[in-house]
XYZ file of C-alpha atoms in Angstrom:
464
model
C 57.760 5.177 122.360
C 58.964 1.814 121.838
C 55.402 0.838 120.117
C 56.215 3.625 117.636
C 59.823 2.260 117.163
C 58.793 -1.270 116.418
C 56.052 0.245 113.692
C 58.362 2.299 112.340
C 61.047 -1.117 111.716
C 58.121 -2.816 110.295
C 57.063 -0.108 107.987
C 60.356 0.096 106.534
C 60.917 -3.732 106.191
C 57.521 -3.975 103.822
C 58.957 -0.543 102.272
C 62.055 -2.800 100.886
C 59.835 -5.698 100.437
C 57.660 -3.764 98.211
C 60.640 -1.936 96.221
C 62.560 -5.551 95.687
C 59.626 -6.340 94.450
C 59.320 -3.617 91.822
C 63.142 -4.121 90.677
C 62.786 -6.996 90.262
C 59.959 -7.005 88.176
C 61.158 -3.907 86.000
C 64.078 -5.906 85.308
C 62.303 -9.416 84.279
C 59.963 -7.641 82.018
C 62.722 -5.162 80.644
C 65.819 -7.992 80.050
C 67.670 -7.269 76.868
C 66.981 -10.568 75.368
C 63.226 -9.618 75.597
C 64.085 -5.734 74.442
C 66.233 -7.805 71.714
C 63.189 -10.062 70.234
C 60.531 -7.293 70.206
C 63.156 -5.351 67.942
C 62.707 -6.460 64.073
C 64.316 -4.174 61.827
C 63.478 -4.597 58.054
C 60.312 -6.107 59.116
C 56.601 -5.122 57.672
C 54.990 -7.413 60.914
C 54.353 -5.907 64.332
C 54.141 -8.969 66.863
C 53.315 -8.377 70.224
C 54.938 -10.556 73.482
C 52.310 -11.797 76.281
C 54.504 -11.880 79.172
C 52.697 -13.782 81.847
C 54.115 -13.844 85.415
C 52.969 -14.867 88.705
C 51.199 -11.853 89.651
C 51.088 -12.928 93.146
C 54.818 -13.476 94.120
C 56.997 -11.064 92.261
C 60.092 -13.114 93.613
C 59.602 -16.173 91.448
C 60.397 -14.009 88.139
C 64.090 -14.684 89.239
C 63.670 -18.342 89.083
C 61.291 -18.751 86.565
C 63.288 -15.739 83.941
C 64.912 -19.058 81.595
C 61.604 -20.805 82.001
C 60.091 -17.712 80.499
C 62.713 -16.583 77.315
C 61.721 -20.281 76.697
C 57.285 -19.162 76.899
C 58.961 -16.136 74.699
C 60.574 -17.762 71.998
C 57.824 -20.525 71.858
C 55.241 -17.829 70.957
C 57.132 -16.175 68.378
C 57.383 -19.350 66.244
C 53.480 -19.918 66.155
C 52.383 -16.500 66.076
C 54.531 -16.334 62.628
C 55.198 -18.197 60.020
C 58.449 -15.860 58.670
C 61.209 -15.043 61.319
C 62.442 -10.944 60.918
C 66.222 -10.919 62.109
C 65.785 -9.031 65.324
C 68.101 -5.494 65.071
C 71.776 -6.892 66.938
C 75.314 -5.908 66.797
C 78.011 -6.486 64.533
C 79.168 -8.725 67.720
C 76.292 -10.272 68.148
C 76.643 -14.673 67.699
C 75.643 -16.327 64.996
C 72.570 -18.128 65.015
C 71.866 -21.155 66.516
C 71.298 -23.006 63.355
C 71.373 -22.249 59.362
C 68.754 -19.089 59.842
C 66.121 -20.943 58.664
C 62.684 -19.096 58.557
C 64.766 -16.014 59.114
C 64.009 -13.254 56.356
C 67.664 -11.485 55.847
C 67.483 -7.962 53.860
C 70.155 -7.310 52.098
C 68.528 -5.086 49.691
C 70.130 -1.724 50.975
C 73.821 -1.032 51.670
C 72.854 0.087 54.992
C 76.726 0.363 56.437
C 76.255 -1.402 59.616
C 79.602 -3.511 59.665
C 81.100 -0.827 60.910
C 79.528 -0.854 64.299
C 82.211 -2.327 65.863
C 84.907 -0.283 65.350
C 83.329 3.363 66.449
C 81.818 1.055 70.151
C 85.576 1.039 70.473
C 86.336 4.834 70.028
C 84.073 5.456 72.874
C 84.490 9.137 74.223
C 87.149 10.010 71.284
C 84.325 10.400 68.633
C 81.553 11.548 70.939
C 80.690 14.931 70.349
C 78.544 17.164 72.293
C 77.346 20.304 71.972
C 75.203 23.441 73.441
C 71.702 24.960 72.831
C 73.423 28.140 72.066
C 75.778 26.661 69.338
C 75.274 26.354 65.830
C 72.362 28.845 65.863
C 72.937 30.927 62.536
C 72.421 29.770 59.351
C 75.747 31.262 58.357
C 79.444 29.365 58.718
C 81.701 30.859 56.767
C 80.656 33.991 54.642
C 84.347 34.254 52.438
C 83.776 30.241 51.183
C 81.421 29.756 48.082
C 79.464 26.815 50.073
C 78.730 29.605 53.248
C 76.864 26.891 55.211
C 80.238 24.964 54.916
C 81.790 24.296 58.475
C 85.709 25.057 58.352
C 85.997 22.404 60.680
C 84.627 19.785 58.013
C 86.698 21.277 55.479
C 90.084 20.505 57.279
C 88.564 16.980 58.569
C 88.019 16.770 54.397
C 90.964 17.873 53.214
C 93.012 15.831 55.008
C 91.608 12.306 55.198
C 92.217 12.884 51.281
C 95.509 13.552 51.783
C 96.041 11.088 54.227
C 94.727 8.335 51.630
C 96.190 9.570 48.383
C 92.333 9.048 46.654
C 91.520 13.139 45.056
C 93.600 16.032 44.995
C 91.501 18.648 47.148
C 93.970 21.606 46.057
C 92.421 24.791 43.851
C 88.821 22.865 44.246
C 86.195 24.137 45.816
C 84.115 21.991 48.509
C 79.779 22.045 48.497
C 78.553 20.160 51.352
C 75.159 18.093 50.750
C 72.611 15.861 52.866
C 74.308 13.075 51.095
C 75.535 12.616 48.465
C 72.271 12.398 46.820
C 71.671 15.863 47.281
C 75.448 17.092 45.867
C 74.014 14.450 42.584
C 70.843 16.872 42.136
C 72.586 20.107 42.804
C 75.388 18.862 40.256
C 72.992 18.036 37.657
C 70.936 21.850 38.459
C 74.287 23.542 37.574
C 75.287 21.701 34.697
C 72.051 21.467 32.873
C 72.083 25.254 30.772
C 68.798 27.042 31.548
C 67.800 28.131 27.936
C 68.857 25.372 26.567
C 65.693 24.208 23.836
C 65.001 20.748 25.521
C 65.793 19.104 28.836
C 69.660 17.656 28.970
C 70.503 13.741 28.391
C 72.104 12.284 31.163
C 73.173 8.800 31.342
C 75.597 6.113 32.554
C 77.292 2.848 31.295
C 74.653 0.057 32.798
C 74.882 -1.681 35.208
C 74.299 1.883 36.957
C 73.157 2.744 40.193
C 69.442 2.133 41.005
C 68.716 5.664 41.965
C 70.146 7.402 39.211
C 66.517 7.254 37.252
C 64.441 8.084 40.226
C 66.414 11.135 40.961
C 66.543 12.321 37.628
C 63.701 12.058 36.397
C 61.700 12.628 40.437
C 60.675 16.043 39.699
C 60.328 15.846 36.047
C 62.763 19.020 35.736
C 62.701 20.823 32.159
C 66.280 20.929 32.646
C 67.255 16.969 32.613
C 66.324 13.646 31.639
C 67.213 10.289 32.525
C 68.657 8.690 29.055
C 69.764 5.136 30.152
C 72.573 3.876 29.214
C 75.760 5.829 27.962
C 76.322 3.176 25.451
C 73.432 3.805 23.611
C 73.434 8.094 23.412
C 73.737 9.632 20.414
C 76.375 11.751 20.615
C 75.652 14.613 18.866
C 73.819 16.089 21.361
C 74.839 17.894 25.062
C 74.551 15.018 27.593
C 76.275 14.611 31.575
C 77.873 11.235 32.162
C 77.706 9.573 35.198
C 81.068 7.660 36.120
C 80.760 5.763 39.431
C 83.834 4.401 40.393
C 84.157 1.594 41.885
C 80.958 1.027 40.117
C 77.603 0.557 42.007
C 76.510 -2.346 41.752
C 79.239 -4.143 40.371
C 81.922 -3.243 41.438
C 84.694 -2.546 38.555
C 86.798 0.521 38.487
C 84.743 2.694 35.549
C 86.100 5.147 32.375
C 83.251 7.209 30.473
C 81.757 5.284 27.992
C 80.518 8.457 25.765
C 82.876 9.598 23.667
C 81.284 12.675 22.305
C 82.684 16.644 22.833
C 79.327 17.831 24.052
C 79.361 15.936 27.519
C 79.958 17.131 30.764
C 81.443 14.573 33.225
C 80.545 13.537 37.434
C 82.023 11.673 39.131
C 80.506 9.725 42.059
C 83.341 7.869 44.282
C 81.465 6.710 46.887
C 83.522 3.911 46.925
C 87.039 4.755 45.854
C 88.229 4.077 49.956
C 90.950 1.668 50.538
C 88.876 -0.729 52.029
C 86.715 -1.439 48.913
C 89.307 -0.811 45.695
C 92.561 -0.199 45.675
C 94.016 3.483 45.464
C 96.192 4.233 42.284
C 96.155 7.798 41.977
C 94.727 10.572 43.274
C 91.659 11.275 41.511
C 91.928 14.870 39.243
C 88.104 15.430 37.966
C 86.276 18.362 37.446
C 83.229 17.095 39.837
C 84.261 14.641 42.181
C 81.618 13.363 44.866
C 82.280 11.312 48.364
C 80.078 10.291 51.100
C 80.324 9.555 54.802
C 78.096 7.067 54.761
C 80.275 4.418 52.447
C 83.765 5.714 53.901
C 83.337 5.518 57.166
C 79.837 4.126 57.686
C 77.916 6.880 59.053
C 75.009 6.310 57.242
C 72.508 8.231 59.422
C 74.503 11.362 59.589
C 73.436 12.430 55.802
C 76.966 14.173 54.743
C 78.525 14.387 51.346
C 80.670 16.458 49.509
C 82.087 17.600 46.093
C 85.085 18.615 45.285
C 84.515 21.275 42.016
C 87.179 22.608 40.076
C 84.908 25.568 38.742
C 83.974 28.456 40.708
C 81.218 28.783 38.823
C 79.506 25.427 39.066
C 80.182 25.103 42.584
C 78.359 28.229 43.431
C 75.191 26.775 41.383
C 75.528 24.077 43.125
C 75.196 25.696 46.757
C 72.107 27.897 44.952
C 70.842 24.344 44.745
C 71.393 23.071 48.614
C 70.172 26.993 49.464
C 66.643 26.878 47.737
C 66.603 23.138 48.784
C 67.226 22.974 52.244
C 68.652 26.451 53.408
C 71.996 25.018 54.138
C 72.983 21.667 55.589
C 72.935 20.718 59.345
C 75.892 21.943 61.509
C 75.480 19.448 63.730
C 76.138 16.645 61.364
C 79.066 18.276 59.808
C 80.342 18.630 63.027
C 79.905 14.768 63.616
C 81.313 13.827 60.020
C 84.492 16.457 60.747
C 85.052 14.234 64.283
C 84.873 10.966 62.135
C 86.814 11.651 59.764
C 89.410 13.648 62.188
C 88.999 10.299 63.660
C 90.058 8.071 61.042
C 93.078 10.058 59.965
C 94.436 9.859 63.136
C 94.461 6.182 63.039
C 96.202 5.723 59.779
C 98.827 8.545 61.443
C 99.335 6.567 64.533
C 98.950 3.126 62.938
C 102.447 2.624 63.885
C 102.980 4.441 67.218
C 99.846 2.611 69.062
C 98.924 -1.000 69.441
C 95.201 -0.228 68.211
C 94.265 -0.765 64.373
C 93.846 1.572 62.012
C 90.286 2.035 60.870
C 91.251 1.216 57.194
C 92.977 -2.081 58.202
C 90.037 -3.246 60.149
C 87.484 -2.560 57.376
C 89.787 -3.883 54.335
C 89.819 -7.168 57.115
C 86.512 -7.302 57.338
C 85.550 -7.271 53.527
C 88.678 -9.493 52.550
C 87.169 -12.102 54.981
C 83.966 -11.816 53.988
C 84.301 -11.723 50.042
C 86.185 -14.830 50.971
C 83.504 -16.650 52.616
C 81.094 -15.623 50.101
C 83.315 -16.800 47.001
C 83.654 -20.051 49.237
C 79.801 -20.582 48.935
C 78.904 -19.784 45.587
C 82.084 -22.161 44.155
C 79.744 -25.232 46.292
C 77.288 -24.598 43.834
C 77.305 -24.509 40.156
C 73.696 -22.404 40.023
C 75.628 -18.852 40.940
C 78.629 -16.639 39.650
C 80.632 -13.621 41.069
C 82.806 -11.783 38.812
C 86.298 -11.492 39.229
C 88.691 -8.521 39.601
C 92.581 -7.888 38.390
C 94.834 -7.473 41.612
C 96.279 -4.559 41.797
C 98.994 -2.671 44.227
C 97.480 0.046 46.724
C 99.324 2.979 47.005
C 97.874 4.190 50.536
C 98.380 0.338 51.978
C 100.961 -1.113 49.933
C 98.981 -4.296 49.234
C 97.779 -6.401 46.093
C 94.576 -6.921 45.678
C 91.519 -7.222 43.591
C 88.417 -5.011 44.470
C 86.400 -5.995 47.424
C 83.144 -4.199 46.276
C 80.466 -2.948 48.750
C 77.968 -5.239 47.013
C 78.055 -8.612 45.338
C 77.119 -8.844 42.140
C 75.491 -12.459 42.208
C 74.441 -13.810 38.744
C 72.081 -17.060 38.361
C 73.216 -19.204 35.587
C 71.113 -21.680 33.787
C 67.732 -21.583 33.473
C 67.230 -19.186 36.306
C 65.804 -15.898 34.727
C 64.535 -14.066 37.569
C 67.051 -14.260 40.695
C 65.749 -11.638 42.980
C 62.546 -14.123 42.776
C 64.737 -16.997 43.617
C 66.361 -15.599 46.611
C 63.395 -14.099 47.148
C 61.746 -17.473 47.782
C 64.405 -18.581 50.440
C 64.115 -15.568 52.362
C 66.981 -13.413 51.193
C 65.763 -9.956 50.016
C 67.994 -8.436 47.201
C 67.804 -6.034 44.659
C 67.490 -7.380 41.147
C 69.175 -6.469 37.986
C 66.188 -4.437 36.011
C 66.838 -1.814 38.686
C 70.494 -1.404 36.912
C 69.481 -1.674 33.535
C 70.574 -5.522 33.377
C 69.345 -8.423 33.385
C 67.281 -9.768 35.625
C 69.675 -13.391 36.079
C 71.450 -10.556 37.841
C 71.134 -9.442 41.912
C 72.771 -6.916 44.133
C 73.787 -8.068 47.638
C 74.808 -5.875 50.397
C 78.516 -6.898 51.920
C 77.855 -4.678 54.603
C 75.029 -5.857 56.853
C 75.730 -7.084 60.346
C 77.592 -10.342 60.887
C 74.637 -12.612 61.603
C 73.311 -11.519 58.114
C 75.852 -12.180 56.281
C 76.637 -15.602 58.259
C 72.863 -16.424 57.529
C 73.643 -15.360 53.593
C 76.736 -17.480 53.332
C 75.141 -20.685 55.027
C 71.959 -20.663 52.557
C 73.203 -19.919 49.398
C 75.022 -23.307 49.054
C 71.813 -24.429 49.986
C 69.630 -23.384 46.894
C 68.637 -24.964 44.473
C 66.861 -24.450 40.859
């Protein structure tokens, strides 16, 4: 009996021996700085990471785990001549030095500045829901959109309330994947069927990037991309795009077409307190937002209109119905928890210590339009334009606008600045995608913070 006892102990000791050993090593090989370099978002390069440990004592990856990041980091620079910033957090340190060799991509307005705040809503924005939820295609039968969720129509209704920035009263709300998809249904319902030639649309240039593609993506008899506003005749039936603040840069926008056959939209992405500030409410007939640029939701694809016509609005959900059958209920239960979210905060601004989530973002983009001014004004081969202060009537403040996007110029002799940038590792989108020059770029001001650290370090940098 005691022979079996004393077996047993030893059994059990090489057990734990054996299992240390396996935590251990699951925990070397899986370390977050490790996870963190084999990440490279942006990147068109795959590199792989030959961890090798002492196979034969599983203890020593304790000791040796600095020793190693060092092996890591050591193959990385010869295996590649061009650094991809790994994927990190809005929190995450600067770089060691001026982000040389690092390729930063600021090419997309991909919202991830915002990061920060939601990490510290925690459990108050999670939502969760059941396999037996959201199973029809149906929401709300009565309401011209009837894939509409009520409970993103009140979350709608009164965040614009709450900011003062469209007057949601006797309009009618579509949802869309996007607002890219409300754009296409808009332009479906306003084009006239029998009409003897497909319908002009245009916009004052610099316009957004993705207005041609869109248009002109299915070749539709209906519409036609027609360039700039400024150069329609206007004798003939034509929509106007007005994006205000302008995409990409960023100036509060009028129509530019002054004929009586056109049909206005108008895209406000960007017409959030954090970007512009708020005079009025807006009062147009078609009036589209986004999640993705108010609150930086990017991933959750939800947009909506606000249509004065009855009519137009219920082309426009034929559109979304024949497109997609509807939009996902899941995501506009998401968006109606944001932005539920973010009018509480302006309500309680004042009752609770935390920040408001318009306050922290209008920091954020004050700061950083700063910094960026800062760098350009060390060198005499870039421009920025400047914007007329003016009062906010959701925040009370004087400012000028603090766009999404910078829109850099190269002066001189510089013809081609994407190429430039290009050349020094910063990947932008250049002007010919606007219908402007090409001395012109557009920079994202919404990237993570060691982007746009790495952006404002370099530029001072450049030369001819």
């Amino acid at each position: 009996m005691a022979d079996y006892v004393f077996l047993l102990k030893n059994i059990l000791v090489v057990s734990l021996a054996v299992n240390m050993c396996l935590i251990l090593k699951i925990s070397y090989y899986f370390d977050d700085d490790v996870e963190t370099l084999t990440s490279k978002r942006g990147s068109h390069m795959n590199h792989e990471l030959y961890l090798n440990g002492d196979k034969n004592n599983c203890f020593n990856g304790v000791n040796q785990k600095n020793n190693r990041r060092a092996e890591v980091d050591a193959h990385v620079s010869k295996t590649t001549t061009t650094k991809v910033l790994p994927k990190t957090t809005s929190s995450s340190p600067a770089a060691p030095d001026d982000g040389e060799g690092v390729v930063i991509n600021l090419d997309h307005g991909d919202p991830t500045m915002y990061e920060n705040f939601w990490k510290q809503k925690g459990e108050e924005t999670t939502v969760v829901t059941s396999s037996w939820q959201y199973i029809s295609y149906f929401s709300d039968l009565k309401n011209v959109c009837w894939f509409l969720e009520p409970e993103l129509v009140s979350s709608i209704t009164r965040i614009h309330k709450v900011v003062g920035n469209a007057i949601t009263e006797g309009r009618h709300i579509v949802v869309g994947t996007g607002s890219s998809q409300l754009y296409q249904a808009a332009l479906f319902a306003l084009s006239p069927s029998d009409a003897p030639g497909p319908m002009s649309v245009v916009s004052a240039a610099p316009f957004y990037s993705s207005y041609p593609l869109m248009t002109d993506y299915l070749k539709s008899g209906l519409h036609k991309w027609a360039g700039d506003g400024s150069d329609l005749n206007k004798e003939e039936p034509y929509i106007e795009l007005v994006t205000s603040p302008n995409n990409p840069d960023g100036f509060t926008r009028q129509d530019v077409v002054k004929g009586n056959k056109g049909i206005l939209i108008h895209d406000l992405a960007y017409y959030w307190p954090q970007y512009t500030p708020i005079s009025s409410p807006a009062d147009n007939d078609i009036m589209l937002f986004t999640v993705s640029k108010s609150t930086g939701h990017a991933g959750t694809r939800i947009g909506w209109a606000l249509v004065k016509d009855r009519a137009i609005a219920k082309k426009m959900t034929t559109f979304i119905e024949i497109n997609t059958i509807g939009v996902s209920k899941e995501s506009q239960i998401r968006a109606a928890k944001i932005l539920q979210a973010v009018s509480d905060s302006c309500e309680q601004a004042n009752e609770k210590e935390a920040e408001s989530f318009f306050n922290y973002s209008y920091r954020i983009m004050e700061e950083r339009w700063k910094k960026i001014r800062e760098a350009v004004n060390k060198t005499h081969l870039f421009s920025l334009p400047n914007f007329t202060q003016e009062t906010c009537s959701f925040s009370g403040r004087t400012f000028g606008q603090l766009p999404a996007f910078a829109w850099l110029k190269c002066e001189g002799e510089v013809d081609d600045c994407e190429s430039l940038l290009r050349k020094h590792k910063i990947w932008t989108r250049g002007g010919k995608h606007f219908g402007a020059s090409t001395k012109y770029v557009r920079i994202s001001m919404l990237s993570q913070d060691i982007e746009f650290e790495i952006l404002t370090r370099r530029l001072p940098k450049i030369i001819s």
